[in-house]
XYZ file of C-alpha atoms in Angstrom:
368
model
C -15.333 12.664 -18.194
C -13.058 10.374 -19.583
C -11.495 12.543 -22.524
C -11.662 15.469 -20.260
C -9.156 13.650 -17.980
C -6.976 12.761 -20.790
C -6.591 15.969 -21.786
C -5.898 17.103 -18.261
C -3.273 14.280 -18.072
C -1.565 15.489 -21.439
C -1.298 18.871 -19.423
C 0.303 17.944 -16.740
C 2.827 15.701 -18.703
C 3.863 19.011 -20.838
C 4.440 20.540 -17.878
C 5.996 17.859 -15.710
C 8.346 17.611 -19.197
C 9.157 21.838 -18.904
C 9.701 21.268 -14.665
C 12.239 18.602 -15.562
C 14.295 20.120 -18.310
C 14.045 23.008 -16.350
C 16.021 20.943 -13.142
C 19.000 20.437 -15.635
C 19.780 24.132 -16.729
C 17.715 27.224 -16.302
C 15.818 27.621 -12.852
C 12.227 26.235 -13.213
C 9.725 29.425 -13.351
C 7.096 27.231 -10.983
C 7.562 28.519 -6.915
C 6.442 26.373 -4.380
C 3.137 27.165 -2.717
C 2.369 28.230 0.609
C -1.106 26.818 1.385
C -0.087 26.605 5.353
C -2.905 28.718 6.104
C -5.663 26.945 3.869
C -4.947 23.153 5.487
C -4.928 24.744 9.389
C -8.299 26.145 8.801
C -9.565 23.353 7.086
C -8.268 20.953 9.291
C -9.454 22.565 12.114
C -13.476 22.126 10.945
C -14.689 18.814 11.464
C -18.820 17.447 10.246
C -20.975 18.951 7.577
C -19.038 22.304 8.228
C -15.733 20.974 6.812
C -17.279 19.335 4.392
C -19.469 21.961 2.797
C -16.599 24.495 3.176
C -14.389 22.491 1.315
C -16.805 22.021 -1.479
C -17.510 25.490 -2.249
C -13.858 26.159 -2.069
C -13.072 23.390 -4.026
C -15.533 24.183 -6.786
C -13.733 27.399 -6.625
C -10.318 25.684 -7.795
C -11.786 22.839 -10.242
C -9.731 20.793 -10.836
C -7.413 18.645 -8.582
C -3.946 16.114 -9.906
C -3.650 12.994 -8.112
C -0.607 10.576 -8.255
C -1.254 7.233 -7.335
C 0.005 3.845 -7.766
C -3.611 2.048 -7.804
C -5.486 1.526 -11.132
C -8.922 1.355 -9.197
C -8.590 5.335 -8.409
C -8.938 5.660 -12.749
C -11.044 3.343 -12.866
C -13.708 3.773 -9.882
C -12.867 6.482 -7.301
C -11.881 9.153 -10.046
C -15.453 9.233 -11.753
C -17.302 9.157 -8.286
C -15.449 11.922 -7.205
C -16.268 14.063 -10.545
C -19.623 12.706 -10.677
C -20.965 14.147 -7.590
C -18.821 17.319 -7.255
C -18.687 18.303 -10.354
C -14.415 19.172 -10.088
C -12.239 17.448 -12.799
C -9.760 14.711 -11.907
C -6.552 14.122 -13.603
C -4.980 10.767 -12.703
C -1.567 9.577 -13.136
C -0.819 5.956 -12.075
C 3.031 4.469 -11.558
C 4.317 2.005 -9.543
C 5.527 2.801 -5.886
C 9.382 3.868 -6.905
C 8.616 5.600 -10.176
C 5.949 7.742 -8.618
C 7.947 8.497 -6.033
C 10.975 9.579 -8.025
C 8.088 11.533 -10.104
C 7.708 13.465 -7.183
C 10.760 13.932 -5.662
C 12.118 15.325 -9.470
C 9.579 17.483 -9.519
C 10.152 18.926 -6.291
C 14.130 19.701 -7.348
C 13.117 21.231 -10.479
C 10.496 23.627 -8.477
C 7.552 21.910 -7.342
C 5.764 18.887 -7.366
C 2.552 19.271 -9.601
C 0.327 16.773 -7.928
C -2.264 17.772 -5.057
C -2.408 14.713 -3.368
C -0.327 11.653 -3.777
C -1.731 7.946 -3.233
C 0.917 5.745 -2.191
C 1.945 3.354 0.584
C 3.453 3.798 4.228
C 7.016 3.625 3.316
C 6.790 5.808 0.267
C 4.994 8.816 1.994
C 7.774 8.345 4.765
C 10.372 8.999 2.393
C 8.282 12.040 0.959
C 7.412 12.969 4.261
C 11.161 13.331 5.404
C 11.678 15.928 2.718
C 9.274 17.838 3.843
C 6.394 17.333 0.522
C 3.598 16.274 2.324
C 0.647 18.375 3.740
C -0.761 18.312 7.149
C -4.276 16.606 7.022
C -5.964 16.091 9.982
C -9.778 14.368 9.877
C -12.356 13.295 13.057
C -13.616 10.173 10.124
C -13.423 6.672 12.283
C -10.431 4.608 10.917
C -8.572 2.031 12.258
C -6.425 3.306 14.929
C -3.231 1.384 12.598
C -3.470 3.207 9.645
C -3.172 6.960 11.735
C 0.367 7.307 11.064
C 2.518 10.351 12.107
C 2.425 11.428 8.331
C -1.129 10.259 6.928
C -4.417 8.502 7.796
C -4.350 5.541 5.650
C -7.511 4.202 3.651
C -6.768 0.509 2.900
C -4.468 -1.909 4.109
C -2.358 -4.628 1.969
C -2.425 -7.774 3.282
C 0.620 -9.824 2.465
C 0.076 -14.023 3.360
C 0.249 -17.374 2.321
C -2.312 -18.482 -0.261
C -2.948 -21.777 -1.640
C -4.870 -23.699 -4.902
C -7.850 -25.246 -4.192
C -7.181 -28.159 -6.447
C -3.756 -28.658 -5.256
C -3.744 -28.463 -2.051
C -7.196 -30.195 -0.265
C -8.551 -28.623 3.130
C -7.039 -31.351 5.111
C -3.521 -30.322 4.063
C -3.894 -27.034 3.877
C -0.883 -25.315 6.418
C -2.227 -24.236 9.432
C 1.125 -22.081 10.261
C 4.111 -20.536 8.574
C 6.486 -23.690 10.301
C 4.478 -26.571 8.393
C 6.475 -25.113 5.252
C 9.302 -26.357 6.409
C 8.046 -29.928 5.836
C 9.742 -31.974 2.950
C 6.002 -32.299 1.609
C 6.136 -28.887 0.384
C 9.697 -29.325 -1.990
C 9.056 -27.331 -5.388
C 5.163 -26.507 -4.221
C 6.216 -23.073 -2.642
C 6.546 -19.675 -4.018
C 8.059 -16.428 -2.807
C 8.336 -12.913 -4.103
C 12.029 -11.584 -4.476
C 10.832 -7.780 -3.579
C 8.747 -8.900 0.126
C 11.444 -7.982 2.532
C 8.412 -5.820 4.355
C 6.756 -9.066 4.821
C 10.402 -10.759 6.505
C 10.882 -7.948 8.391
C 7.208 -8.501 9.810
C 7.508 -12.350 10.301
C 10.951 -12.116 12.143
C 9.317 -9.210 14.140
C 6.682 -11.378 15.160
C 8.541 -14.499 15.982
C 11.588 -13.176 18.264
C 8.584 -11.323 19.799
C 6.773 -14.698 20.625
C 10.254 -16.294 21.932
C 11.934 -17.772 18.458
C 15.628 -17.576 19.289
C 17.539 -16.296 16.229
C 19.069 -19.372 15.615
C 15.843 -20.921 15.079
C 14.366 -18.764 13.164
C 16.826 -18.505 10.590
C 16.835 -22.425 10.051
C 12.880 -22.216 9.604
C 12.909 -19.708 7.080
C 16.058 -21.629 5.326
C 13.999 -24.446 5.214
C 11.038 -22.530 4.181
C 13.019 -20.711 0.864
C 14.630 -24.259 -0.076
C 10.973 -25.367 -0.079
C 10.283 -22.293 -2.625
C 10.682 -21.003 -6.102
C 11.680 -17.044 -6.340
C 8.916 -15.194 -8.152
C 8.750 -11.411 -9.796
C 5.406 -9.810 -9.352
C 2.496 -10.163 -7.154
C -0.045 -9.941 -9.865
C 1.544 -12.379 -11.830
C 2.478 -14.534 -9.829
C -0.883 -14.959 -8.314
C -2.120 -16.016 -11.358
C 0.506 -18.601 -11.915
C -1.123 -19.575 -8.617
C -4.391 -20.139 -10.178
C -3.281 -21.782 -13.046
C -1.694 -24.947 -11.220
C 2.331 -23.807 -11.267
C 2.581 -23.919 -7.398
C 0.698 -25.238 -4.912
C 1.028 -22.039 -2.467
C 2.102 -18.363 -3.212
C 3.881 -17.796 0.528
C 3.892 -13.813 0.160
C 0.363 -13.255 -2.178
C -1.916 -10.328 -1.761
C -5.214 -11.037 0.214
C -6.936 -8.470 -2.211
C -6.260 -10.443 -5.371
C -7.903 -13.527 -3.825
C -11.638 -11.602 -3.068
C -11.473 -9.674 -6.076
C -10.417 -11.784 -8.679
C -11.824 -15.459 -9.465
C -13.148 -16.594 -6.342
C -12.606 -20.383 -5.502
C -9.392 -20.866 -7.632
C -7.831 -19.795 -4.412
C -7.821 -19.825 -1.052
C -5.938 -17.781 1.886
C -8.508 -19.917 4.852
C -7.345 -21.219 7.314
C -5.114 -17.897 7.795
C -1.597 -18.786 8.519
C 0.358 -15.934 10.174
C 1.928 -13.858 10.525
C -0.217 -11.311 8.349
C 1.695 -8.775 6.964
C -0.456 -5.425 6.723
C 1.268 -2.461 4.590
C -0.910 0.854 4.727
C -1.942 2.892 2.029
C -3.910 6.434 1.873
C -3.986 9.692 0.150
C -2.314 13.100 1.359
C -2.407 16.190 0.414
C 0.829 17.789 -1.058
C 2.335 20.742 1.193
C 2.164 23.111 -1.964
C -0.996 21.500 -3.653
C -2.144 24.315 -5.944
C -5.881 23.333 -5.309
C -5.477 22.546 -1.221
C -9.306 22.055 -0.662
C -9.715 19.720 -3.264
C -6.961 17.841 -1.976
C -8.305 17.443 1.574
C -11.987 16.967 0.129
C -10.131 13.829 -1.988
C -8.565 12.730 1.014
C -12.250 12.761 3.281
C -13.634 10.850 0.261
C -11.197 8.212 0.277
C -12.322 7.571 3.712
C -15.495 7.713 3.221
C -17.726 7.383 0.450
C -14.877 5.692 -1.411
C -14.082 2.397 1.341
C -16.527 0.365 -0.970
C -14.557 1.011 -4.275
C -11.412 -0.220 -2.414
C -13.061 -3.068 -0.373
C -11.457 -6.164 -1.899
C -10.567 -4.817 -4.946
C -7.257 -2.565 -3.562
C -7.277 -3.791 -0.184
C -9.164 -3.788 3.156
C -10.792 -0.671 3.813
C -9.611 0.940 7.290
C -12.931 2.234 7.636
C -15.513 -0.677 7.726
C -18.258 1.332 8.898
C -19.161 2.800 5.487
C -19.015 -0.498 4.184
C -22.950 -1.817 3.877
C -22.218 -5.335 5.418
C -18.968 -5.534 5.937
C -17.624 -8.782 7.119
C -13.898 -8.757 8.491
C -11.316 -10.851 6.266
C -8.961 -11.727 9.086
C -8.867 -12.458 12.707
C -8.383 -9.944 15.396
C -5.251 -10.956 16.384
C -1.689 -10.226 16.889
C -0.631 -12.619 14.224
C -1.685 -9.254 12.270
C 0.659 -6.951 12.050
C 1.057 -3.459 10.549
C 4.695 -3.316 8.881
C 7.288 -1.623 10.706
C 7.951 1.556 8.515
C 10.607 2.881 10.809
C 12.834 0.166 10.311
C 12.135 -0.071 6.629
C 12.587 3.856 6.420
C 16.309 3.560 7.837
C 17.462 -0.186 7.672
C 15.529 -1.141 4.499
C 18.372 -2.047 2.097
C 20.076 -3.996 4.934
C 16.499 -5.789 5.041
C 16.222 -6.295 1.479
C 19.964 -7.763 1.071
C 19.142 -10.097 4.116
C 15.958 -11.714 2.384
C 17.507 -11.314 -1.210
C 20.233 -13.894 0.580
C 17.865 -15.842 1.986
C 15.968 -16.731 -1.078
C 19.649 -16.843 -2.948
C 20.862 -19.813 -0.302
C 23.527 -17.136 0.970
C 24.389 -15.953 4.244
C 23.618 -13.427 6.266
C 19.805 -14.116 6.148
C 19.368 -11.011 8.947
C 20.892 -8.062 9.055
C 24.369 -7.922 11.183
C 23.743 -5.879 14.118
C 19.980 -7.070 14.341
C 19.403 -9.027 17.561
């Protein structure tokens, strides 16, 4: 399976290679694809109907391209899908910007050659604005905050604080975002430069709850003096481990259950939780449509163990075997505004890029 996919994958790289030269001169030979009709039918079936449908149509097409930005769908989800179905997977993994620039190139040069694109909320918005994404529509029980106007998402990021064991003993562990503002914490702190999604969620929340502006700009001033700027989630989170800061402010909830267990700790929760949602869509002009939607019902399905922990928390629990909820059922949990990210991102990003710089403004102007 594995060489099969790498040949696959040196396909679609020739061909993504023709697409682009293509964009720069001559008009690329590749026409989009109309599969309208094949995702209203499908998406219209629901149960062992829809499933068995898809299959046999899907065996039909063999072979389906996913782009995603998670190295578990290589790793884990890509095999199990082959494995019992028998329909080849290529995989092609990027980070969030590069994938979607992938994409987006693609699409000027002709078409887009992926059928279904793995990403997160604010990525398929942008892709969903220019029209790229495919209608999918599924009855499979998910949390009602991952059903998005543009996807059903299969796993949530959490962003929160985290802390070292060692360093920091259960007595003094922070029991809310405010106790960071306490001279205790001088040099212990950590935050990552790129989190603005996480900011926008945590002044959200506060101003919400009654935090005056004024306020709420001296905690988090206080917070980012407290704090080192950091580059990378995964790295950082190991510096974590390793003793080089006491807590990592904006760390990933998934890295703590899946990777050295005890080194770390994100109990008691200290909130605001910042929850960005990720899924797989079909493409509008997928060349193999019913593989794409029978990718997209597997992701929900037989698939939510693969990602438990290990990409994020599963937004459908139920075909977990024992799953135990990770955080509290409150709404110090929040799903990340999108919308406001979608239009006022930069302004976002600038804001918290100040705020961990010492510079004002530390909140968009016009923001209330």
């Amino acid at each position: 399976m594995g060489r099969l996919r790498s040949r696959v994958l040196g396909a679609v790289g020739a061909a993504t290679a023709a697409v682009l030269l293509s964009s720069c001169g001559t008009p690329s030979s590749l026409s989009p694809i109309d599969n309208t009709a094949a995702y209203t039918k499908y998406n219209a079936m629901t149960g062992d109907s829809r499933h068995d449908a898809l299959v046999e149509e899907a065996k039909k097409e063999g072979s389906l391209v996913v782009y995603t930005t998670s190295e578990n769908v290589a790793a884990q989800v890509a095999p199990a899908f082959e494995k019992k179905y028998g329909i080849s997977v290529s995989v092609y993994r990027a980070t969030t910007e590069a994938l979607r620039q992938r994409i987006l190139q693609e699409s000027d040069a002709g078409r887009p050659l992926n059928d279904v694109v793995e990403t997160s909320d604010i990525e398929m918005a942008i892709l969903n604005q220019r029209e790229l994404l495919g209608k999918y529509v599924t009855d499979i029980p998910v949390d009602e905050r991952a059903r998005l106007p543009f996807m059903v998402g299969a796993y949530f990021i959490a962003t929160l604080p985290v802390h070292n064991t060692r360093l920091v003993k259960p007595a003094d562990a922070p029991r809310e975002l405010a106790d960071f503002t306490e001279p205790r914490w001088k040099g212990k702190l950590a935050l990552e430069k790129e989190d603005e999604n996480w900011y926008l969620s945590v002044y959200r929340y506060y101003r919400s709850h009654g935090m005056s502006k004024a306020d709420f700009i001296t905690m988090m001033k206080k917070i980012a003096a407290n704090s080192r700027q950091v580059s990378g989630h995964l790295t950082s989170h190991d510096l974590l481990k390793s003793g080089e800061y006491s807590v990592f402010v904006t760390d990933f909830l998934h890295y703590v259950t899946a990777r050295d267990p005890g080194a770390v700790d994100y109990k008691p929760v200290v909130g605001p939780v910042n929850l960005q949602v990720l899924g797989a869509v079909p493409m509008r002009g997928a060349a193999h449509p019913a593989a794409a939607l029978l990718w997209s019902d597997f992701y929900l399905t037989e698939a939510q163990p693969m990602l438990h922990n290990v990409s994020g928390i599963p937004t459908n629990p139920s075909a977990v075997p024992g799953y135990r909820p990770l955080l509290p059922d409150d709404d110090q949990v929040l799903v990340e505004d999108w919308r406001t990210l979608l239009t006022k991102g930069a302004d976002w990003s600038a804001a918290y890029g100040n705020l961990l710089a010492g510079k004002d403004p530390v909140i968009p102007d016009g923001v209330s």
